[in-house]
Amino acid sequence: MKQALELKKVSKKYEGFLLDQIDIELPRGCIMGLIGENGAGKSTTIKLILDLISRDNGTIMVLGGDNLENLKAIKENIGVVLDESCFPENLNLWDINRIMKNIYLTWNEKLFWDYTTRFALPSDKKTVKEYSHGMKMKLAIAIALSHDSKLLLLDEATSGLDPVARDEILDVFREFIQDEERSILLSSHITSDLEKICDYITFLHKGKVVFSEQKDDLLEKYGVLKCSAEEFAKIDSSAVKGCRMNEFGVQALVEKQKMNNSYVIDRAGLEDIMLYHIKEK
Amino acid sequence: MKGLLIKDLINLKKQGMIIGVLIVFYAVLGFWTHDSSMMGAVMAVLAAMMPITSMAYDEKAKWDKYALSMPVSRRDIVLGKYLLGILFSAVVFIVNIAFNLIVNNGESLKEIALLSGALSGLALVYMALVMPVLFRFGVEKGRLLMMMLLFGATGLIVYFSTNSESLPSAQTLNLAAKLSPSIVIAVLLTSFLLSSKIYEKREL
């Protein structure tokens, strides 16, 4: 089994929204970033993987098993952080440790206390109610890492954290992925974070996969071209992925290979690639 | 499963204070008036309310979808709530027997056990009736239906007790007492299967 996660032609229809036949493959040992605007289908995809909502079509394989068949056992090896804190407010760290010890067979108490110390979570009787948003996120991440997780599903896990904390969390993810059996799927708006750690990027837009490729290939493939409107008119339009025109000229995302060398092409960041892809040509 | 129950119990502990005050109040009242019926009824209502309260907490925290990301099945979640209800009904059963023995108005142990059993049984049946509704609509939306169910049941009891020609004979009562445990179990089981089926399809 090479893929940690395999979605094939997965669809889900809601009133006013369609997740349309999406295909995603996350190889073992890799980190995949899921990008897209609000409402593009990122959370829906993660919910479908966990079977929190029923899908209309397609198959989903998680860690080699069909997610409709033996999900309970598979979930022992999944760590999940959802986009909102879901802890009952009356619990403190000790309570949570006691509960998780009785839920996960592979719960690692020592690891849990290590992470909570590292994340500076209050080990006194402070309850979740008194936690800040960032602390709740850190708590969820600590739990996701404190059992035998082979796959992390993180829905906006780093949003709401300050840059220093985000960097700290990214380091934790890098450590986690040292073991080649492990993989991470994380959705985020913060493309700079994804650019730092992801191997693969999947871009969802209005319920469709726009692309799902290796990050390095993407960054290699595209560039930002700045030129005048006259120059732009001469360019092979198949090379242009999207453009932005103003009175000073044109900025366009282009495929570098299809361009000849007479143009100056800047490096395209993930954010450029994402924004230009959804701009009409 | 055990983890889910522990979570519910810890979560409900916060209500312990209020419940404690309630129990002490009605216990004192019971001693004073040498009448244990109020205490029994309050205890039964508390038992029936506990799983519902815990579901309200879960709903507020959006716990269910998080719990389902752990090695927990939907059936476990449903079963957990029923077990919680059964646990509280059992505790109430024991407390009611003990309280009646202390207040003692000359009833026999058998009478006391029968009365306490009936109260816990009622709590269980009420739980069995509301649970499928709550698993379908959630506590917030299901509240109205729950109330209607409660009033409907009260109305029926009042109707039958005022309109029946005579009191049922001792023989009928005896038979009812013998049959009711199996009826309660059957109702609970049906309710559990129905809730499981409903919850299996719930989108979270």
Short mmCIF file of C-alpha atoms in Angstrom, two decimals:
data_model
loop_
_atom_site.label_atom_id
_atom_site.label_comp_id
_atom_site.label_asym_id
_atom_site.label_seq_id
_atom_site.Cartn_x
_atom_site.Cartn_y
_atom_site.Cartn_z
CA MET A 1 0.00 0.00 0.00
CA LYS A 2 1.69 3.18 -1.20
CA GLN A 3 -1.08 5.70 -0.79
CA ALA A 4 -2.07 6.99 2.60
CA LEU A 5 -5.20 8.45 1.12
CA GLU A 6 -6.98 7.82 -2.13
CA LEU A 7 -10.16 9.57 -3.20
CA LYS A 8 -11.66 8.51 -6.50
CA LYS A 9 -14.48 10.37 -8.19
CA VAL A 10 -15.93 11.47 -4.88
CA SER A 11 -19.04 13.60 -5.11
CA LYS A 12 -21.28 15.26 -2.59
CA LYS A 13 -24.20 17.47 -3.37
CA TYR A 14 -25.59 20.08 -1.03
CA GLU A 15 -28.17 22.72 -1.63
CA GLY A 16 -26.21 25.22 -3.73
CA PHE A 17 -22.92 23.34 -3.61
CA LEU A 18 -21.50 20.38 -5.45
CA LEU A 19 -18.25 18.64 -4.68
CA ASP A 20 -17.74 17.29 -8.13
CA GLN A 21 -15.97 13.98 -8.73
CA ILE A 22 -12.78 14.85 -6.97
CA ASP A 23 -9.67 12.68 -7.21
CA ILE A 24 -6.93 13.05 -4.62
CA GLU A 25 -3.98 10.78 -3.97
CA LEU A 26 -1.69 11.33 -1.03
CA PRO A 27 1.39 9.07 -1.12
CA ARG A 28 2.80 7.75 2.15
CA GLY A 29 5.44 9.85 3.77
CA CYS A 30 4.20 13.06 2.20
CA ILE A 31 2.46 16.24 3.24
CA MET A 32 -0.35 17.50 1.07
CA GLY A 33 -1.77 20.97 1.31
CA LEU A 34 -5.39 21.57 0.45
CA ILE A 35 -5.97 25.12 -0.68
CA GLY A 36 -9.02 26.95 -1.87
CA GLU A 37 -11.34 29.77 -0.92
CA ASN A 38 -13.98 29.58 1.78
CA GLY A 39 -16.65 27.22 0.57
CA ALA A 40 -14.43 25.56 -2.02
CA GLY A 41 -15.00 22.16 -0.44
CA LYS A 42 -11.96 21.68 1.80
CA SER A 43 -13.84 20.92 5.00
CA THR A 44 -16.39 18.87 3.08
CA THR A 45 -13.56 16.73 1.71
CA ILE A 46 -12.14 16.13 5.17
CA LYS A 47 -15.59 15.32 6.54
CA LEU A 48 -16.14 12.83 3.73
CA ILE A 49 -12.85 11.10 4.51
CA LEU A 50 -14.03 10.67 8.11
CA ASP A 51 -17.51 9.65 6.97
CA LEU A 52 -19.03 12.45 9.05
CA ILE A 53 -21.22 13.12 6.05
CA SER A 54 -22.35 10.56 3.53
CA ARG A 55 -21.00 10.76 0.03
CA ASP A 56 -23.07 10.43 -3.11
CA ASN A 57 -20.47 8.71 -5.29
CA GLY A 58 -16.92 7.50 -5.40
CA THR A 59 -14.56 5.56 -3.20
CA ILE A 60 -12.32 6.67 -0.38
CA MET A 61 -9.42 4.53 0.79
CA VAL A 62 -7.78 5.56 4.05
CA LEU A 63 -4.50 3.90 5.03
CA GLY A 64 -5.31 1.07 2.66
CA GLY A 65 -8.84 0.38 3.89
CA ASP A 66 -12.21 1.43 2.56
CA ASN A 67 -13.53 4.14 4.87
CA LEU A 68 -17.03 2.69 4.88
CA GLU A 69 -15.92 -0.75 5.97
CA ASN A 70 -13.66 -0.68 8.96
CA LEU A 71 -13.39 2.96 9.82
CA LYS A 72 -13.41 2.51 13.59
CA ALA A 73 -10.19 0.49 13.48
CA ILE A 74 -8.63 2.77 10.89
CA LYS A 75 -9.35 5.82 13.03
CA GLU A 76 -6.99 4.50 15.70
CA ASN A 77 -4.24 5.56 13.29
CA ILE A 78 -5.66 8.92 12.30
CA GLY A 79 -5.12 12.18 14.11
CA VAL A 80 -7.66 14.89 13.40
CA VAL A 81 -7.83 18.59 14.04
CA LEU A 82 -11.10 20.16 12.98
CA ASP A 83 -11.58 23.79 12.08
CA GLU A 84 -13.30 24.53 15.38
CA SER A 85 -12.65 23.38 18.88
CA CYS A 86 -15.00 20.57 19.81
CA PHE A 87 -14.11 20.06 23.45
CA PRO A 88 -16.73 20.08 26.14
CA GLU A 89 -15.92 23.22 28.05
CA ASN A 90 -15.88 21.73 31.53
CA LEU A 91 -12.84 19.56 30.92
CA ASN A 92 -9.23 20.22 31.91
CA LEU A 93 -6.07 18.53 30.63
CA TRP A 94 -6.23 15.78 33.26
CA ASP A 95 -9.80 14.95 32.33
CA ILE A 96 -8.93 14.87 28.66
CA ASN A 97 -5.99 12.57 29.28
CA ARG A 98 -8.25 10.23 31.24
CA ILE A 99 -10.89 10.22 28.52
CA MET A 100 -8.46 9.67 25.66
CA LYS A 101 -6.74 6.88 27.56
CA ASN A 102 -10.06 5.07 27.39
CA ILE A 103 -10.75 5.88 23.76
CA TYR A 104 -7.44 5.27 21.97
CA LEU A 105 -5.88 1.85 22.50
CA THR A 106 -2.54 3.37 21.57
CA TRP A 107 -2.87 6.52 23.71
CA ASN A 108 0.60 7.64 24.80
CA GLU A 109 0.24 9.53 28.04
CA LYS A 110 3.87 10.58 28.23
CA LEU A 111 3.80 11.98 24.72
CA PHE A 112 0.62 13.92 25.56
CA TRP A 113 2.20 15.60 28.57
CA ASP A 114 5.35 16.29 26.54
CA TYR A 115 3.35 18.07 23.87
CA THR A 116 1.15 20.00 26.27
CA THR A 117 4.28 21.19 28.08
CA ARG A 118 5.94 22.08 24.80
CA PHE A 119 2.84 24.01 23.71
CA ALA A 120 2.69 25.69 27.13
CA LEU A 121 -0.85 24.54 27.86
CA PRO A 122 -1.92 25.06 31.48
CA SER A 123 -1.51 21.83 33.42
CA ASP A 124 -3.47 23.12 36.40
CA LYS A 125 -7.22 22.73 36.68
CA LYS A 126 -7.97 25.36 34.07
CA THR A 127 -10.82 24.16 31.89
CA VAL A 128 -11.12 24.37 28.13
CA LYS A 129 -13.66 27.16 28.60
CA GLU A 130 -10.84 29.47 29.70
CA TYR A 131 -8.57 28.56 26.79
CA SER A 132 -7.88 30.97 23.94
CA HIS A 133 -8.58 29.88 20.39
CA GLY A 134 -4.90 29.23 19.81
CA MET A 135 -4.64 27.10 22.95
CA LYS A 136 -7.60 24.99 21.86
CA MET A 137 -5.95 24.41 18.50
CA LYS A 138 -2.70 23.41 20.19
CA LEU A 139 -4.60 21.05 22.46
CA ALA A 140 -6.25 19.38 19.46
CA ILE A 141 -2.87 19.04 17.77
CA ALA A 142 -1.37 17.52 20.93
CA ILE A 143 -4.16 14.94 21.01
CA ALA A 144 -3.79 14.16 17.32
CA LEU A 145 -0.10 13.41 17.90
CA SER A 146 -0.39 11.48 21.17
CA HIS A 147 -1.55 8.18 19.79
CA ASP A 148 -0.32 5.96 16.99
CA SER A 149 -1.23 8.35 14.18
CA LYS A 150 -0.10 7.43 10.71
CA LEU A 151 -2.22 10.04 9.01
CA LEU A 152 -3.00 13.53 10.20
CA LEU A 153 -6.07 15.29 8.84
CA LEU A 154 -5.82 18.94 9.73
CA ASP A 155 -8.56 21.36 8.84
CA GLU A 156 -7.28 24.90 9.25
CA ALA A 157 -5.13 23.74 12.14
CA THR A 158 -2.71 26.64 11.96
CA SER A 159 -5.15 29.46 11.37
CA GLY A 160 -5.83 31.49 14.47
CA LEU A 161 -2.27 30.98 15.66
CA ASP A 162 0.29 33.75 15.71
CA PRO A 163 3.29 33.48 13.33
CA VAL A 164 5.62 32.24 16.06
CA ALA A 165 3.21 29.54 17.18
CA ARG A 166 2.52 28.56 13.57
CA ASP A 167 6.20 28.13 12.94
CA GLU A 168 6.49 26.00 16.07
CA ILE A 169 3.61 23.81 14.90
CA LEU A 170 5.11 23.43 11.43
CA ASP A 171 8.28 22.16 13.10
CA VAL A 172 6.21 19.60 14.99
CA PHE A 173 4.71 18.43 11.69
CA ARG A 174 8.17 18.17 10.15
CA GLU A 175 9.28 15.97 13.04
CA PHE A 176 6.17 13.86 12.68
CA ILE A 177 6.81 13.22 9.01
CA GLN A 178 10.37 11.96 9.63
CA ASP A 179 8.84 8.51 9.89
CA GLU A 180 8.14 7.56 6.30
CA GLU A 181 5.04 5.62 7.21
CA ARG A 182 3.32 8.84 8.17
CA SER A 183 1.45 11.37 6.07
CA ILE A 184 -0.37 14.64 6.55
CA LEU A 185 -3.27 16.27 4.76
CA LEU A 186 -3.75 19.84 5.83
CA SER A 187 -6.07 22.49 4.59
CA SER A 188 -5.23 26.12 5.05
CA HIS A 189 -5.79 29.61 3.74
CA ILE A 190 -2.28 30.50 4.73
CA THR A 191 -0.44 29.58 1.56
CA SER A 192 2.94 30.62 2.95
CA ASP A 193 2.68 27.87 5.58
CA LEU A 194 1.82 25.31 2.95
CA GLU A 195 4.63 26.48 0.74
CA LYS A 196 7.04 25.85 3.60
CA ILE A 197 6.17 22.25 4.35
CA CYS A 198 4.06 20.60 1.66
CA ASP A 199 5.20 18.06 -0.91
CA TYR A 200 1.92 18.16 -2.78
CA ILE A 201 -0.64 20.88 -3.32
CA THR A 202 -4.26 20.24 -4.19
CA PHE A 203 -6.28 23.26 -5.21
CA LEU A 204 -10.04 23.09 -4.83
CA HIS A 205 -12.22 25.69 -6.46
CA LYS A 206 -16.02 25.63 -6.39
CA GLY A 207 -16.07 21.94 -5.60
CA LYS A 208 -13.64 20.88 -8.30
CA VAL A 209 -9.98 19.93 -8.20
CA VAL A 210 -8.18 22.57 -10.26
CA PHE A 211 -4.85 20.83 -9.83
CA SER A 212 -3.24 18.29 -7.55
CA GLU A 213 0.51 18.27 -8.10
CA GLN A 214 3.91 18.23 -6.46
CA LYS A 215 4.70 21.62 -5.05
CA ASP A 216 8.17 21.78 -6.57
CA ASP A 217 6.76 20.98 -10.02
CA LEU A 218 4.18 23.72 -9.62
CA LEU A 219 6.70 26.32 -8.54
CA GLU A 220 8.99 25.20 -11.36
CA LYS A 221 6.25 25.19 -13.95
CA TYR A 222 4.75 28.62 -13.44
CA GLY A 223 6.09 32.13 -13.40
CA VAL A 224 4.68 35.64 -13.25
CA LEU A 225 5.13 37.68 -16.39
CA LYS A 226 4.96 41.47 -16.37
CA CYS A 227 4.68 43.18 -19.73
CA SER A 228 2.73 45.73 -21.73
CA ALA A 229 -0.63 45.01 -23.28
CA GLU A 230 0.88 45.00 -26.80
CA GLU A 231 3.51 42.46 -25.83
CA PHE A 232 0.91 40.36 -24.06
CA ALA A 233 -1.20 40.16 -27.20
CA LYS A 234 1.65 38.40 -29.02
CA ILE A 235 2.01 35.62 -26.46
CA ASP A 236 0.74 32.11 -27.18
CA SER A 237 -2.48 32.09 -25.20
CA SER A 238 -2.11 28.41 -24.23
CA ALA A 239 0.84 29.46 -22.05
CA VAL A 240 -1.28 31.89 -20.04
CA LYS A 241 -3.11 30.56 -17.02
CA GLY A 242 -4.60 33.81 -15.88
CA CYS A 243 -3.89 37.49 -16.06
CA ARG A 244 -4.57 40.81 -14.44
CA MET A 245 -4.65 43.96 -16.54
CA ASN A 246 -4.35 47.55 -15.47
CA GLU A 247 -3.35 50.85 -17.02
CA PHE A 248 0.35 50.12 -16.58
CA GLY A 249 0.30 46.80 -18.35
CA VAL A 250 -0.37 43.16 -17.78
CA GLN A 251 0.61 40.68 -15.09
CA ALA A 252 0.02 37.08 -16.01
CA LEU A 253 0.69 33.61 -14.69
CA VAL A 254 2.40 31.70 -17.47
CA GLU A 255 3.83 28.27 -18.05
CA LYS A 256 7.54 28.95 -18.27
CA GLN A 257 8.24 26.15 -20.72
CA LYS A 258 5.88 27.51 -23.29
CA MET A 259 7.49 30.92 -23.25
CA ASN A 260 10.58 31.93 -25.18
CA ASN A 261 13.43 33.50 -23.31
CA SER A 262 12.90 37.09 -24.36
CA TYR A 263 10.55 37.78 -21.45
CA VAL A 264 11.36 38.50 -17.87
CA ILE A 265 9.49 36.01 -15.74
CA ASP A 266 9.44 36.26 -11.96
CA ARG A 267 9.06 33.41 -9.54
CA ALA A 268 5.42 32.58 -8.82
CA GLY A 269 4.44 31.86 -5.24
CA LEU A 270 1.70 29.46 -4.31
CA GLU A 271 -0.61 32.37 -3.70
CA ASP A 272 0.01 33.73 -7.22
CA ILE A 273 -0.62 30.32 -8.71
CA MET A 274 -3.85 29.98 -6.76
CA LEU A 275 -5.14 33.49 -7.47
CA TYR A 276 -4.35 33.50 -11.18
CA HIS A 277 -5.86 30.08 -11.72
CA ILE A 278 -9.28 31.33 -10.77
CA LYS A 279 -8.95 34.59 -12.70
CA GLU A 280 -10.55 34.46 -16.09
CA LYS A 281 -8.09 34.59 -18.95
CA MET B 1 -17.13 3.49 24.89
CA LYS B 2 -15.76 3.67 28.42
CA GLY B 3 -14.03 6.90 27.42
CA LEU B 4 -17.32 8.38 26.25
CA LEU B 5 -19.04 7.53 29.54
CA ILE B 6 -16.17 8.99 31.55
CA LYS B 7 -16.43 12.16 29.49
CA ASP B 8 -20.17 12.43 30.18
CA LEU B 9 -19.76 11.85 33.89
CA ILE B 10 -16.97 14.43 34.22
CA ASN B 11 -18.98 16.84 32.14
CA LEU B 12 -22.10 16.37 34.29
CA LYS B 13 -20.14 16.77 37.49
CA LYS B 14 -20.55 20.50 37.11
CA GLN B 15 -24.27 20.05 37.69
CA GLY B 16 -23.56 17.96 40.78
CA MET B 17 -23.81 20.94 43.10
CA ILE B 18 -27.30 21.96 41.93
CA ILE B 19 -28.50 18.38 41.96
CA GLY B 20 -27.06 17.88 45.42
CA VAL B 21 -28.98 20.89 46.74
CA LEU B 22 -32.17 19.61 45.08
CA ILE B 23 -31.79 16.17 46.59
CA VAL B 24 -31.04 17.50 50.07
CA PHE B 25 -34.07 19.81 49.86
CA TYR B 26 -36.48 17.06 48.86
CA ALA B 27 -34.94 14.59 51.28
CA VAL B 28 -35.47 17.00 54.18
CA LEU B 29 -38.99 17.67 52.91
CA GLY B 30 -39.58 13.92 52.78
CA PHE B 31 -38.42 13.39 56.37
CA TRP B 32 -40.51 16.30 57.58
CA THR B 33 -43.73 15.16 55.95
CA HIS B 34 -43.01 11.44 56.21
CA ASP B 35 -43.80 11.26 52.52
CA SER B 36 -41.20 10.01 50.09
CA SER B 37 -43.19 10.45 46.90
CA MET B 38 -41.87 13.91 46.00
CA MET B 39 -38.29 12.79 46.51
CA GLY B 40 -38.91 9.70 44.36
CA ALA B 41 -40.45 11.71 41.53
CA VAL B 42 -37.67 14.31 41.58
CA MET B 43 -35.04 11.58 41.48
CA ALA B 44 -36.75 9.91 38.53
CA VAL B 45 -36.96 13.18 36.61
CA LEU B 46 -33.25 13.80 37.30
CA ALA B 47 -32.36 10.34 36.00
CA ALA B 48 -34.30 10.93 32.80
CA MET B 49 -32.76 14.36 32.35
CA MET B 50 -29.11 13.32 32.73
CA PRO B 51 -28.54 11.77 29.30
CA ILE B 52 -30.44 14.65 27.71
CA THR B 53 -28.32 17.22 29.54
CA SER B 54 -25.16 15.45 28.43
CA MET B 55 -26.41 15.52 24.85
CA ALA B 56 -27.04 19.25 25.16
CA TYR B 57 -23.44 19.73 26.35
CA ASP B 58 -22.16 17.67 23.43
CA GLU B 59 -24.22 19.63 20.99
CA LYS B 60 -22.98 22.93 22.33
CA ALA B 61 -19.36 21.80 22.04
CA LYS B 62 -19.95 20.05 18.68
CA TRP B 63 -18.37 17.08 20.34
CA ASP B 64 -19.98 14.40 18.16
CA LYS B 65 -18.09 15.09 14.98
CA TYR B 66 -14.86 15.28 16.92
CA ALA B 67 -15.62 12.05 18.77
CA LEU B 68 -16.31 10.35 15.45
CA SER B 69 -12.82 11.25 14.27
CA MET B 70 -11.58 8.95 17.04
CA PRO B 71 -11.88 5.17 17.17
CA VAL B 72 -15.53 5.48 18.10
CA SER B 73 -18.44 4.31 15.98
CA ARG B 74 -21.78 6.01 15.65
CA ARG B 75 -23.32 3.06 17.44
CA ASP B 76 -20.92 3.60 20.37
CA ILE B 77 -22.13 7.17 20.74
CA VAL B 78 -25.78 6.09 20.80
CA LEU B 79 -25.11 3.18 23.13
CA GLY B 80 -23.15 5.49 25.44
CA LYS B 81 -26.17 7.72 25.99
CA TYR B 82 -28.47 4.79 26.70
CA LEU B 83 -25.96 3.30 29.14
CA LEU B 84 -25.70 6.67 30.85
CA GLY B 85 -29.49 6.73 31.26
CA ILE B 86 -29.59 3.18 32.55
CA LEU B 87 -26.77 3.92 34.97
CA PHE B 88 -28.59 6.91 36.45
CA SER B 89 -31.88 5.00 36.64
CA ALA B 90 -30.12 2.24 38.55
CA VAL B 91 -28.58 4.72 40.98
CA VAL B 92 -31.97 6.38 41.47
CA PHE B 93 -33.53 2.96 42.09
CA ILE B 94 -31.08 2.24 44.88
CA VAL B 95 -31.31 5.73 46.39
CA ASN B 96 -35.12 5.56 46.37
CA ILE B 97 -35.13 2.20 48.13
CA ALA B 98 -32.68 3.46 50.72
CA PHE B 99 -34.65 6.66 51.27
CA ASN B 100 -37.94 4.82 51.63
CA LEU B 101 -36.42 2.43 54.14
CA ILE B 102 -35.21 5.36 56.21
CA VAL B 103 -38.46 7.34 56.08
CA ASN B 104 -40.37 4.09 56.42
CA ASN B 105 -44.11 4.44 56.61
CA GLY B 106 -44.67 0.80 57.29
CA GLU B 107 -44.45 -0.47 53.72
CA SER B 108 -42.84 -3.81 53.14
CA LEU B 109 -39.50 -4.06 51.32
CA LYS B 110 -41.34 -5.57 48.38
CA GLU B 111 -43.69 -2.61 48.12
CA ILE B 112 -40.79 -0.20 48.36
CA ALA B 113 -38.81 -2.03 45.68
CA LEU B 114 -41.89 -2.11 43.44
CA LEU B 115 -42.49 1.61 43.81
CA SER B 116 -38.83 2.52 43.28
CA GLY B 117 -38.68 0.18 40.32
CA ALA B 118 -41.74 1.79 38.79
CA LEU B 119 -40.19 5.25 39.11
CA SER B 120 -36.93 4.17 37.49
CA GLY B 121 -38.91 2.30 34.86
CA LEU B 122 -40.85 5.47 34.05
CA ALA B 123 -37.59 7.40 33.72
CA LEU B 124 -36.28 4.75 31.32
CA VAL B 125 -39.44 4.73 29.23
CA TYR B 126 -39.38 8.51 28.98
CA MET B 127 -35.75 8.34 27.88
CA ALA B 128 -36.63 5.65 25.34
CA LEU B 129 -39.32 7.90 23.88
CA VAL B 130 -37.26 11.07 23.58
CA MET B 131 -33.89 9.65 22.53
CA PRO B 132 -34.78 8.90 18.88
CA VAL B 133 -36.22 12.42 18.59
CA LEU B 134 -33.04 13.95 20.05
CA PHE B 135 -30.75 11.87 17.84
CA ARG B 136 -32.76 12.97 14.84
CA PHE B 137 -33.19 16.69 15.54
CA GLY B 138 -30.64 17.48 18.24
CA VAL B 139 -31.49 18.76 21.72
CA GLU B 140 -32.00 22.35 20.65
CA LYS B 141 -34.50 21.58 17.93
CA GLY B 142 -35.90 18.53 19.69
CA ARG B 143 -36.75 20.43 22.85
CA LEU B 144 -40.23 21.37 21.69
CA LEU B 145 -41.05 17.83 20.61
CA MET B 146 -39.69 16.56 23.91
CA MET B 147 -42.00 18.87 25.84
CA MET B 148 -44.97 17.86 23.72
CA LEU B 149 -44.18 14.23 24.41
CA LEU B 150 -44.02 14.91 28.14
CA PHE B 151 -47.33 16.81 28.18
CA GLY B 152 -48.93 14.21 25.94
CA ALA B 153 -47.91 11.42 28.28
CA THR B 154 -49.09 13.36 31.34
CA GLY B 155 -52.37 14.10 29.59
CA LEU B 156 -52.94 10.44 28.80
CA ILE B 157 -52.26 9.39 32.37
CA VAL B 158 -54.61 12.05 33.74
CA TYR B 159 -57.26 11.07 31.20
CA PHE B 160 -57.14 7.40 32.08
CA SER B 161 -56.95 7.93 35.83
CA THR B 162 -59.99 10.24 35.85
CA ASN B 163 -62.09 8.33 33.35
CA SER B 164 -61.56 4.73 34.40
CA GLU B 165 -64.63 3.34 36.15
CA SER B 166 -62.83 1.61 38.95
CA LEU B 167 -59.31 1.03 40.14
CA PRO B 168 -57.63 -1.96 38.53
CA SER B 169 -57.84 -5.10 40.62
CA ALA B 170 -54.93 -6.31 42.70
CA GLN B 171 -54.54 -9.18 40.29
CA THR B 172 -54.11 -6.88 37.28
CA LEU B 173 -51.63 -4.76 39.22
CA ASN B 174 -49.63 -7.81 40.17
CA LEU B 175 -49.54 -8.94 36.57
CA ALA B 176 -48.51 -5.46 35.45
CA ALA B 177 -45.69 -5.45 37.99
CA LYS B 178 -44.45 -8.77 36.71
CA LEU B 179 -44.68 -7.80 33.07
CA SER B 180 -43.39 -4.25 33.26
CA PRO B 181 -39.65 -5.04 33.48
CA SER B 182 -39.83 -6.92 30.19
CA ILE B 183 -41.93 -4.15 28.67
CA VAL B 184 -39.39 -1.52 29.75
CA ILE B 185 -36.56 -3.60 28.30
CA ALA B 186 -38.43 -4.12 25.02
CA VAL B 187 -39.19 -0.39 24.73
CA LEU B 188 -35.57 0.50 25.48
CA LEU B 189 -34.24 -1.97 22.94
CA THR B 190 -36.60 -0.80 20.21
CA SER B 191 -35.71 2.79 20.99
CA PHE B 192 -31.99 2.01 20.88
CA LEU B 193 -32.25 0.28 17.50
CA LEU B 194 -34.29 3.16 16.14
CA SER B 195 -31.84 5.77 17.46
CA SER B 196 -28.89 3.83 16.01
CA LYS B 197 -30.55 3.74 12.65
CA ILE B 198 -31.38 7.44 12.75
CA TYR B 199 -27.92 8.43 13.95
CA GLU B 200 -26.21 6.27 11.32
CA LYS B 201 -27.57 8.62 8.68
CA ARG B 202 -27.10 11.91 10.53
CA GLU B 203 -24.83 14.38 8.75
CA LEU B 204 -22.42 16.03 11.15
#
